[in-house]
mmCIF file of C-alpha atoms and ligand atoms in Angstrom:
data_model
loop_
_atom_site.group_PDB
_atom_site.id
_atom_site.type_symbol
_atom_site.label_atom_id
_atom_site.label_comp_id
_atom_site.label_asym_id
_atom_site.label_seq_id
_atom_site.Cartn_x
_atom_site.Cartn_y
_atom_site.Cartn_z
ATOM 1 C CA MET A 1 17.437 -2.649 14.086
ATOM 2 C CA ILE A 2 14.781 -3.308 11.695
ATOM 3 C CA LEU A 3 15.324 -3.717 7.629
ATOM 4 C CA VAL A 4 13.118 -2.620 5.065
ATOM 5 C CA VAL A 5 13.222 -4.185 2.348
ATOM 6 C CA GLY A 6 11.484 -3.412 -0.789
ATOM 7 C CA SER A 7 12.439 0.386 0.666
ATOM 8 C CA ASN A 8 12.739 2.121 -2.785
ATOM 9 C CA GLY A 9 9.265 2.301 -3.118
ATOM 10 C CA MET A 10 6.172 4.050 -2.351
ATOM 11 C CA LEU A 11 5.472 2.899 1.163
ATOM 12 C CA GLY A 12 9.458 1.916 1.698
ATOM 13 C CA ARG A 13 10.554 5.310 1.251
ATOM 14 C CA ASP A 14 8.069 6.906 3.508
ATOM 15 C CA LEU A 15 8.380 3.991 6.109
ATOM 16 C CA ILE A 16 12.197 3.788 6.366
ATOM 17 C CA ALA A 17 12.344 7.787 6.232
ATOM 18 C CA LEU A 18 10.237 7.281 10.266
ATOM 19 C CA LEU A 19 12.101 4.858 11.113
ATOM 20 C CA GLY A 20 15.274 6.827 10.766
ATOM 21 C CA ASP A 21 18.243 5.453 12.932
ATOM 22 C CA ARG A 22 16.328 1.961 14.085
ATOM 23 C CA GLY A 23 15.684 1.750 9.487
ATOM 24 C CA HIS A 24 17.853 0.519 6.596
ATOM 25 C CA GLY A 25 16.888 -0.557 3.412
ATOM 26 C CA VAL A 26 17.237 -2.761 0.498
ATOM 27 C CA ASP A 27 15.393 -3.166 -2.665
ATOM 28 C CA ILE A 28 16.176 -5.067 -6.614
ATOM 29 C CA ALA A 29 19.550 -3.584 -6.422
ATOM 30 C CA ASP A 30 20.407 -5.291 -3.311
ATOM 31 C CA ILE A 31 18.577 -8.722 -2.342
ATOM 32 C CA ASP A 32 15.724 -10.396 -5.243
ATOM 33 C CA ILE A 33 13.199 -11.400 -2.762
ATOM 34 C CA THR A 34 12.912 -14.457 -5.863
ATOM 35 C CA SER A 35 16.296 -15.399 -4.468
ATOM 36 C CA PRO A 36 16.650 -17.820 -1.718
ATOM 37 C CA GLU A 37 19.884 -18.006 -2.017
ATOM 38 C CA SER A 38 19.860 -14.122 -2.284
ATOM 39 C CA VAL A 39 17.623 -13.935 0.515
ATOM 40 C CA MET A 40 19.111 -16.101 2.635
ATOM 41 C CA THR A 41 22.503 -13.998 2.120
ATOM 42 C CA VAL A 42 20.914 -10.097 2.875
ATOM 43 C CA ILE A 43 19.456 -11.850 6.081
ATOM 44 C CA GLY A 44 21.934 -14.420 7.402
ATOM 45 C CA ALA A 45 24.933 -10.293 6.864
ATOM 46 C CA LEU A 46 22.554 -7.855 9.033
ATOM 47 C CA LYS A 47 20.219 -9.755 10.574
ATOM 48 C CA PRO A 48 17.863 -7.746 12.127
ATOM 49 C CA GLU A 49 15.055 -7.965 14.850
ATOM 50 C CA VAL A 50 13.005 -7.278 12.446
ATOM 51 C CA VAL A 51 12.017 -7.201 8.641
ATOM 52 C CA VAL A 52 8.803 -5.686 6.411
ATOM 53 C CA ASN A 53 8.480 -6.653 3.213
ATOM 54 C CA CYS A 54 7.092 -3.690 1.378
ATOM 55 C CA ALA A 55 8.455 -6.169 -1.801
ATOM 56 C CA ALA A 56 6.313 -6.490 -4.675
ATOM 57 C CA TYR A 57 4.069 -6.879 -7.886
ATOM 58 C CA THR A 58 2.322 -4.070 -7.890
ATOM 59 C CA ASP A 59 1.138 -3.731 -10.878
ATOM 60 C CA VAL A 60 -2.901 -5.532 -10.479
ATOM 61 C CA ASP A 61 -3.536 -5.592 -14.683
ATOM 62 C CA GLY A 62 -0.079 -6.699 -14.905
ATOM 63 C CA CYS A 63 0.218 -9.447 -13.727
ATOM 64 C CA GLU A 64 -3.293 -11.129 -15.366
ATOM 65 C CA GLY A 65 -1.134 -11.470 -18.212
ATOM 66 C CA ASP A 66 2.091 -12.808 -16.050
ATOM 67 C CA ILE A 67 1.022 -15.138 -13.231
ATOM 68 C CA GLU A 68 4.736 -17.153 -12.533
ATOM 69 C CA THR A 69 6.154 -12.848 -12.495
ATOM 70 C CA ALA A 70 3.194 -12.117 -9.904
ATOM 71 C CA MET A 71 3.333 -15.609 -7.696
ATOM 72 C CA ALA A 72 7.009 -15.508 -7.238
ATOM 73 C CA VAL A 73 7.705 -12.388 -6.345
ATOM 74 C CA ASN A 74 3.852 -12.098 -4.173
ATOM 75 C CA GLY A 75 4.048 -15.030 -3.113
ATOM 76 C CA GLU A 76 7.112 -17.029 -2.344
ATOM 77 C CA GLY A 77 9.386 -14.123 -2.606
ATOM 78 C CA VAL A 78 6.882 -13.834 1.320
ATOM 79 C CA ALA A 79 8.458 -17.709 2.021
ATOM 80 C CA TYR A 80 11.961 -17.148 1.409
ATOM 81 C CA LEU A 81 11.667 -14.054 3.593
ATOM 82 C CA ALA A 82 9.489 -15.924 6.386
ATOM 83 C CA LEU A 83 12.174 -18.773 6.215
ATOM 84 C CA ALA A 84 15.224 -16.607 6.745
ATOM 85 C CA CYS A 85 13.910 -15.009 9.365
ATOM 86 C CA ARG A 86 12.825 -18.303 10.935
ATOM 87 C CA GLU A 87 16.438 -19.082 11.118
ATOM 88 C CA ILE A 88 17.869 -15.736 12.706
ATOM 89 C CA GLY A 89 14.836 -14.887 15.002
ATOM 90 C CA ALA A 90 13.451 -12.141 13.123
ATOM 91 C CA VAL A 91 9.824 -11.809 12.590
ATOM 92 C CA LEU A 92 8.785 -10.667 10.059
ATOM 93 C CA VAL A 93 6.392 -7.876 9.430
ATOM 94 C CA GLN A 94 4.012 -8.626 5.252
ATOM 95 C CA ILE A 95 2.205 -5.793 3.991
ATOM 96 C CA SER A 96 -0.510 -6.874 2.189
ATOM 97 C CA SER A 97 -4.122 -6.312 0.323
ATOM 98 C CA ASP A 98 -7.926 -5.228 0.344
ATOM 99 C CA TYR A 99 -7.656 -7.116 -3.048
ATOM 100 C CA VAL A 100 -7.695 -10.693 -0.996
ATOM 101 C CA PHE A 101 -10.465 -10.384 -0.775
ATOM 102 C CA ASP A 102 -13.828 -10.464 -3.559
ATOM 103 C CA GLY A 103 -15.371 -7.350 -2.000
ATOM 104 C CA GLY A 104 -19.231 -8.666 -2.113
ATOM 105 C CA LYS A 105 -19.558 -8.185 1.548
ATOM 106 C CA GLY A 106 -21.021 -4.571 2.099
ATOM 107 C CA THR A 107 -19.233 -3.996 5.054
ATOM 108 C CA PRO A 108 -15.847 -3.286 6.130
ATOM 109 C CA TYR A 109 -14.410 -6.192 6.097
ATOM 110 C CA VAL A 110 -12.256 -7.682 9.825
ATOM 111 C CA GLU A 111 -8.964 -9.636 9.624
ATOM 112 C CA ASP A 112 -10.784 -12.962 10.585
ATOM 113 C CA ASP A 113 -12.960 -12.659 6.871
ATOM 114 C CA ALA A 114 -12.717 -15.096 5.248
ATOM 115 C CA PRO A 115 -10.481 -14.382 1.670
ATOM 116 C CA CYS A 116 -11.592 -14.708 -1.835
ATOM 117 C CA PRO A 117 -9.463 -13.175 -4.105
ATOM 118 C CA ILE A 118 -11.107 -12.214 -7.134
ATOM 119 C CA SER A 119 -7.990 -11.292 -9.691
ATOM 120 C CA VAL A 120 -4.051 -13.149 -9.867
ATOM 121 C CA TYR A 121 -2.981 -9.787 -8.027
ATOM 122 C CA GLY A 122 -4.852 -11.214 -5.227
ATOM 123 C CA GLU A 123 -4.091 -14.799 -5.142
ATOM 124 C CA SER A 124 -0.958 -13.633 -4.676
ATOM 125 C CA LYS A 125 -0.650 -11.617 -2.504
ATOM 126 C CA LEU A 126 -3.191 -14.532 -0.436
ATOM 127 C CA ALA A 127 0.032 -16.817 -1.115
ATOM 128 C CA GLY A 128 1.870 -14.470 0.487
ATOM 129 C CA GLU A 129 0.208 -14.096 3.312
ATOM 130 C CA MET A 130 -0.448 -17.614 3.749
ATOM 131 C CA ASN A 131 3.763 -18.060 3.007
ATOM 132 C CA ALA A 132 4.323 -15.396 6.100
ATOM 133 C CA ALA A 133 3.371 -18.019 8.758
ATOM 134 C CA PHE A 134 6.148 -20.017 7.809
ATOM 135 C CA CYS A 135 7.769 -17.524 10.499
ATOM 136 C CA PRO A 136 7.088 -17.942 13.907
ATOM 137 C CA GLU A 137 7.195 -14.414 14.720
ATOM 138 C CA HIS A 138 4.810 -13.291 11.612
ATOM 139 C CA LEU A 139 2.656 -9.685 12.078
ATOM 140 C CA ILE A 140 0.339 -9.036 8.385
ATOM 141 C CA VAL A 141 -0.721 -5.143 7.719
ATOM 142 C CA ARG A 142 -3.134 -5.415 4.194
ATOM 143 C CA THR A 143 -3.901 -2.136 3.090
ATOM 144 C CA GLN A 144 -5.759 -0.311 0.675
ATOM 145 C CA TRP A 145 -5.960 2.519 -2.053
ATOM 146 C CA LEU A 146 -2.125 3.953 -0.694
ATOM 147 C CA TYR A 147 -1.045 7.103 -2.428
ATOM 148 C CA GLY A 148 2.736 8.930 -1.255
ATOM 149 C CA LEU A 149 5.669 10.978 -2.601
ATOM 150 C CA HIS A 150 7.812 8.271 -4.377
ATOM 151 C CA GLY A 151 5.631 6.432 -6.491
ATOM 152 C CA LYS A 152 2.495 6.169 -9.386
ATOM 153 C CA ASN A 153 -0.578 6.407 -7.602
ATOM 154 C CA PHE A 154 -3.992 7.721 -8.021
ATOM 155 C CA VAL A 155 -3.329 11.379 -6.835
ATOM 156 C CA GLU A 156 -1.099 11.974 -8.924
ATOM 157 C CA THR A 157 -2.699 10.500 -12.269
ATOM 158 C CA MET A 158 -5.490 12.752 -10.776
ATOM 159 C CA LEU A 159 -3.204 15.831 -10.619
ATOM 160 C CA ARG A 160 -1.941 15.263 -13.392
ATOM 161 C CA LEU A 161 -4.540 14.461 -15.876
ATOM 162 C CA GLY A 162 -6.572 17.394 -14.116
ATOM 163 C CA ALA A 163 -3.936 20.181 -14.967
ATOM 164 C CA GLU A 164 -4.971 18.757 -18.581
ATOM 165 C CA LYS A 165 -8.554 18.323 -18.968
ATOM 166 C CA ASN A 166 -11.340 20.126 -17.551
ATOM 167 C CA GLU A 167 -13.122 16.728 -17.464
ATOM 168 C CA LEU A 168 -12.681 13.182 -16.817
ATOM 169 C CA ALA A 169 -14.360 9.825 -15.931
ATOM 170 C CA VAL A 170 -13.942 8.022 -12.603
ATOM 171 C CA VAL A 171 -15.192 5.312 -11.670
ATOM 172 C CA ASP A 172 -17.621 5.832 -8.786
ATOM 173 C CA ASP A 173 -18.678 1.849 -7.897
ATOM 174 C CA GLN A 174 -15.493 0.962 -6.168
ATOM 175 C CA ILE A 175 -15.829 1.766 -3.387
ATOM 176 C CA GLY A 176 -12.199 1.594 -0.015
ATOM 177 C CA SER A 177 -9.796 3.894 1.913
ATOM 178 C CA PRO A 178 -7.770 5.863 0.389
ATOM 179 C CA THR A 179 -4.418 6.347 2.339
ATOM 180 C CA TRP A 180 -1.576 7.913 2.754
ATOM 181 C CA THR A 181 1.937 5.922 2.962
ATOM 182 C CA VAL A 182 2.845 8.169 5.381
ATOM 183 C CA ASP A 183 -0.205 7.062 7.635
ATOM 184 C CA LEU A 184 0.473 3.069 7.046
ATOM 185 C CA ALA A 185 4.021 3.836 7.692
ATOM 186 C CA ARG A 186 2.578 4.813 10.748
ATOM 187 C CA ALA A 187 0.652 2.052 11.836
ATOM 188 C CA ILE A 188 3.508 -0.022 11.347
ATOM 189 C CA THR A 189 5.504 1.357 12.981
ATOM 190 C CA ALA A 190 3.375 1.357 15.696
ATOM 191 C CA LEU A 191 2.201 -2.242 15.019
ATOM 192 C CA ILE A 192 5.664 -3.934 15.580
ATOM 193 C CA ASN A 193 6.479 -1.248 18.618
ATOM 194 C CA GLY A 194 3.565 -3.098 20.372
ATOM 195 C CA GLY A 195 4.830 -5.971 19.356
ATOM 196 C CA CYS A 196 1.627 -7.173 16.898
ATOM 197 C CA ARG A 197 1.247 -10.078 15.578
ATOM 198 C CA GLY A 198 -0.687 -11.793 13.795
ATOM 199 C CA THR A 199 -3.350 -10.145 10.742
ATOM 200 C CA TYR A 200 -4.413 -5.689 11.365
ATOM 201 C CA HIS A 201 -5.864 -4.060 8.390
ATOM 202 C CA ALA A 202 -4.193 -0.308 8.998
ATOM 203 C CA ALA A 203 -5.659 2.254 5.994
ATOM 204 C CA ASN A 204 -7.070 5.511 6.857
ATOM 205 C CA ALA A 205 -10.476 6.737 7.753
ATOM 206 C CA GLU A 206 -13.772 6.683 6.172
ATOM 207 C CA TYR A 207 -13.936 6.025 2.476
ATOM 208 C CA CYS A 208 -15.090 7.118 -1.224
ATOM 209 C CA SER A 209 -15.399 6.170 -4.293
ATOM 210 C CA TRP A 210 -12.825 6.615 -6.526
ATOM 211 C CA ASN A 211 -14.913 8.782 -8.197
ATOM 212 C CA GLY A 212 -14.966 10.651 -4.507
ATOM 213 C CA PHE A 213 -11.179 10.729 -4.020
ATOM 214 C CA ALA A 214 -10.973 12.005 -7.964
ATOM 215 C CA LYS A 215 -13.410 14.946 -6.118
ATOM 216 C CA ALA A 216 -12.210 15.697 -3.336
ATOM 217 C CA ILE A 217 -8.333 16.427 -5.281
ATOM 218 C CA PHE A 218 -9.714 18.712 -7.286
ATOM 219 C CA ALA A 219 -11.018 20.480 -4.833
ATOM 220 C CA GLU A 220 -8.557 20.167 -2.006
ATOM 221 C CA ALA A 221 -6.502 20.933 -5.275
ATOM 222 C CA GLY A 222 -8.014 23.942 -6.196
ATOM 223 C CA LEU A 223 -8.322 22.513 -9.629
ATOM 224 C CA ASN A 224 -11.803 23.240 -11.704
ATOM 225 C CA VAL A 225 -11.881 20.068 -12.847
ATOM 226 C CA SER A 226 -15.343 18.111 -13.519
ATOM 227 C CA VAL A 227 -15.799 14.389 -13.255
ATOM 228 C CA ARG A 228 -18.900 12.161 -14.352
ATOM 229 C CA PRO A 229 -19.030 8.889 -12.753
ATOM 230 C CA MET A 230 -19.189 6.034 -14.939
ATOM 231 C CA SER A 231 -19.156 1.897 -14.100
ATOM 232 C CA THR A 232 -16.129 -1.040 -13.110
ATOM 233 C CA THR A 233 -17.534 -2.759 -16.475
ATOM 234 C CA GLU A 234 -17.091 0.492 -18.680
ATOM 235 C CA LEU A 235 -14.047 0.758 -17.934
ATOM 236 C CA ASN A 236 -12.815 -2.449 -18.619
ATOM 237 C CA ARG A 237 -9.746 -3.619 -17.028
ATOM 238 C CA PRO A 238 -7.973 -7.230 -17.299
ATOM 239 C CA ALA A 239 -8.456 -7.788 -13.288
ATOM 240 C CA ARG A 240 -10.993 -7.732 -11.404
ATOM 241 C CA ARG A 241 -11.110 -4.793 -9.249
ATOM 242 C CA PRO A 242 -13.157 -5.835 -5.767
ATOM 243 C CA LEU A 243 -16.627 -3.761 -5.590
ATOM 244 C CA TYR A 244 -17.024 -2.454 -2.226
ATOM 245 C CA SER A 245 -13.447 -3.309 -0.238
ATOM 246 C CA THR A 246 -12.755 -0.419 3.131
ATOM 247 C CA LEU A 247 -10.889 -2.461 5.993
ATOM 248 C CA GLU A 248 -12.469 -1.745 8.909
ATOM 249 C CA CYS A 249 -8.912 -1.005 11.807
ATOM 250 C CA SER A 250 -10.353 -0.841 15.219
ATOM 251 C CA LYS A 251 -7.968 -3.684 15.475
ATOM 252 C CA LEU A 252 -5.527 -1.593 14.618
ATOM 253 C CA THR A 253 -6.775 1.075 17.341
ATOM 254 C CA SER A 254 -7.945 -1.354 19.850
ATOM 255 C CA ASP A 255 -4.258 -3.018 20.345
ATOM 256 C CA THR A 256 -1.707 -0.444 19.645
ATOM 257 C CA GLY A 257 -3.935 3.481 21.239
ATOM 258 C CA PHE A 258 -3.107 4.171 16.825
ATOM 259 C CA GLN A 259 -5.886 6.066 15.275
ATOM 260 C CA PRO A 260 -6.101 6.519 12.068
ATOM 261 C CA ARG A 261 -7.195 10.038 11.077
ATOM 262 C CA LEU A 262 -10.074 10.749 7.929
ATOM 263 C CA TRP A 263 -8.584 9.824 4.728
ATOM 264 C CA ARG A 264 -9.550 13.785 3.454
ATOM 265 C CA ASP A 265 -6.955 14.672 6.468
ATOM 266 C CA ALA A 266 -4.564 12.402 5.244
ATOM 267 C CA LEU A 267 -5.620 14.226 1.772
ATOM 268 C CA ARG A 268 -5.454 17.848 2.223
ATOM 269 C CA GLU A 269 -1.589 17.542 4.414
ATOM 270 C CA TYR A 270 -0.617 15.374 1.150
ATOM 271 C CA LEU A 271 -1.091 17.533 -0.950
ATOM 272 C CA LYS A 272 0.647 20.478 1.117
ATOM 273 C CA LEU A 273 3.526 18.993 0.911
ATOM 274 C CA ARG A 274 3.558 18.572 -2.042
ATOM 275 C CA THR A 275 3.380 22.167 -3.022
ATOM 276 C CA LEU A 276 5.695 22.939 -0.192
ATOM 277 C CA ILE A 277 7.929 20.528 -1.786
ATOM 278 C CA SER A 278 7.434 21.832 -5.563
ATOM 279 C CA SER A 279 7.934 25.805 -4.216
ATOM 280 C CA GLU A 280 11.414 24.493 -2.481
ATOM 281 C CA ARG A 281 11.845 22.354 -5.255
ATOM 282 C CA THR A 282 11.036 26.348 -7.792
ATOM 283 C CA ASN A 283 13.509 27.787 -5.095
ATOM 284 C CA ASN A 284 16.316 26.205 -5.157
ATOM 285 C CA GLY A 285 16.258 26.386 -9.039
ATOM 286 C CA THR A 286 16.361 30.451 -9.018
ATOM 287 C CA TRP A 287 18.868 30.232 -6.542
HETATM 288 N N1 NAP B 301 0.110 1.028 -3.865
HETATM 289 C C1 NAP B 301 -1.148 0.560 -3.652
HETATM 290 O O1 NAP B 301 -2.678 1.015 -3.893
HETATM 291 C C2 NAP B 301 -1.013 -1.245 -2.301
HETATM 292 C C3 NAP B 301 -2.446 -1.473 -1.997
HETATM 293 C C4 NAP B 301 -2.098 -2.598 -1.201
HETATM 294 C C5 NAP B 301 -1.472 -2.662 -1.020
HETATM 295 N N2 NAP B 301 -0.327 -2.935 -0.928
HETATM 296 C C6 NAP B 301 1.189 -3.159 -1.134
HETATM 297 O O2 NAP B 301 2.032 -1.892 -0.512
HETATM 298 C C7 NAP B 301 3.430 -3.238 -0.228
HETATM 299 C C8 NAP B 301 4.210 -1.985 -1.671
HETATM 300 O O3 NAP B 301 3.699 -1.014 -1.894
HETATM 301 P P1 NAP B 301 4.080 0.051 -3.068
HETATM 302 O O4 NAP B 301 3.109 0.643 -3.799
HETATM 303 O O5 NAP B 301 5.159 0.709 -2.158
HETATM 304 O O6 NAP B 301 4.667 -0.715 -4.032
HETATM 305 P P2 NAP B 301 6.819 -0.186 -5.120
HETATM 306 O O7 NAP B 301 6.212 1.297 -5.549
HETATM 307 O O8 NAP B 301 5.969 -0.697 -6.243
HETATM 308 O O9 NAP B 301 7.250 -1.132 -4.896
HETATM 309 C C9 NAP B 301 7.131 -1.954 -4.474
HETATM 310 C C10 NAP B 301 8.825 -1.677 -4.402
HETATM 311 O O10 NAP B 301 9.865 -3.794 -4.519
HETATM 312 C C11 NAP B 301 10.362 -2.963 -5.274
HETATM 313 N N3 NAP B 301 10.689 -4.891 -6.492
HETATM 314 C C12 NAP B 301 10.148 -5.472 -6.788
HETATM 315 N N4 NAP B 301 10.375 -7.335 -7.137
HETATM 316 C C13 NAP B 301 11.176 -6.873 -6.067
HETATM 317 C C14 NAP B 301 12.120 -8.282 -5.753
HETATM 318 N N5 NAP B 301 12.625 -9.338 -6.152
HETATM 319 N N6 NAP B 301 13.133 -8.579 -5.249
HETATM 320 C C15 NAP B 301 13.044 -7.045 -4.758
HETATM 321 N N7 NAP B 301 12.940 -6.003 -4.393
HETATM 322 C C16 NAP B 301 11.301 -6.207 -5.038
HETATM 323 C C17 NAP B 301 10.274 -3.114 -6.627
HETATM 324 O O11 NAP B 301 11.372 -2.945 -7.478
HETATM 325 P P3 NAP B 301 11.075 -2.245 -8.962
HETATM 326 O O12 NAP B 301 10.914 -1.056 -9.285
HETATM 327 O O13 NAP B 301 12.575 -1.182 -9.210
HETATM 328 O O14 NAP B 301 10.383 -2.981 -9.622
HETATM 329 C C18 NAP B 301 9.788 -1.368 -5.663
HETATM 330 O O15 NAP B 301 11.535 -1.134 -5.409
HETATM 331 C C19 NAP B 301 3.365 -3.778 -1.025
HETATM 332 O O16 NAP B 301 3.222 -5.192 -0.038
HETATM 333 C C20 NAP B 301 1.879 -3.779 -1.960
HETATM 334 O O17 NAP B 301 1.198 -4.846 -2.640
HETATM 335 C C21 NAP B 301 0.132 -1.589 -2.337
#
């Protein structure tokens, strides 16, 4: 059995759906990863072969003002999971982030590049990566710029704003790869099935700025919104973000055969699925 911790989150829900009968999900109502007792009780009782930790404190700006919670959930929580997995001989899969890098490299980051976080969130995710190593059988999957049907994300924010306004300013000096949680779930499954261990990068292929991503969302959704450039400095958020954090994913492909598709193709399919679901909901409401 593959236990997904954080199964009500954006990635967790898509991963659980993909795993079908192989998967079992738990979230904060069943397990609190900041409590060693809670972690040991749940993992000891379920005895999974693999634990995928999708649980995290993911509010990047919120982490700046709450270092304690950030480190408890994203850092220490992973240590408790790793120790529990070691105890029962399970594999721990820890989901991590491009924010462990400072964004100064200028070319795609490979797995061996030295992390150098520039935010509390990034520091806490790096602590989680290091703590995952308490479990001898561990796999770290770094990803970035996630969107999906089951959580707050940039695509949903743009669609909401695009329905209200015909002009928006979006940062054009942060570069990365938008990644659909369904595609990430497929990559994680390929890594588990392939028996991979160590660190891997997994994201949709090719990259853009948030500004370019916003333009693509509006174009694919058929919304006529003008997107002006603005800088990260102008946006003035509490947490610093890496300016260039594209992840090189060729190790994932060479070790598993899984080839992430282009981010724009994934976005197109996501929007189609979203439209289909909302028209089904409307039809159901009419009947
Ligand atoms: N979102 C991104 O763009 C992004 C980018 C790179 C990496 N990642 C990583 O990808 C993973 C999945 O992200 P996501 O966006 O799917 O996250 P998410 O939607 O925020 O889901 C996280 C889940 O973990 C739960 N949780 C929080 N604290 C917990 C605790 N102490 N014990 C048990 N469960 C707890 C949350 O419950 P509540 O909602 O009730 O708090 C939520 O259901 C995370 O490791 C994240 O760091 C995300």
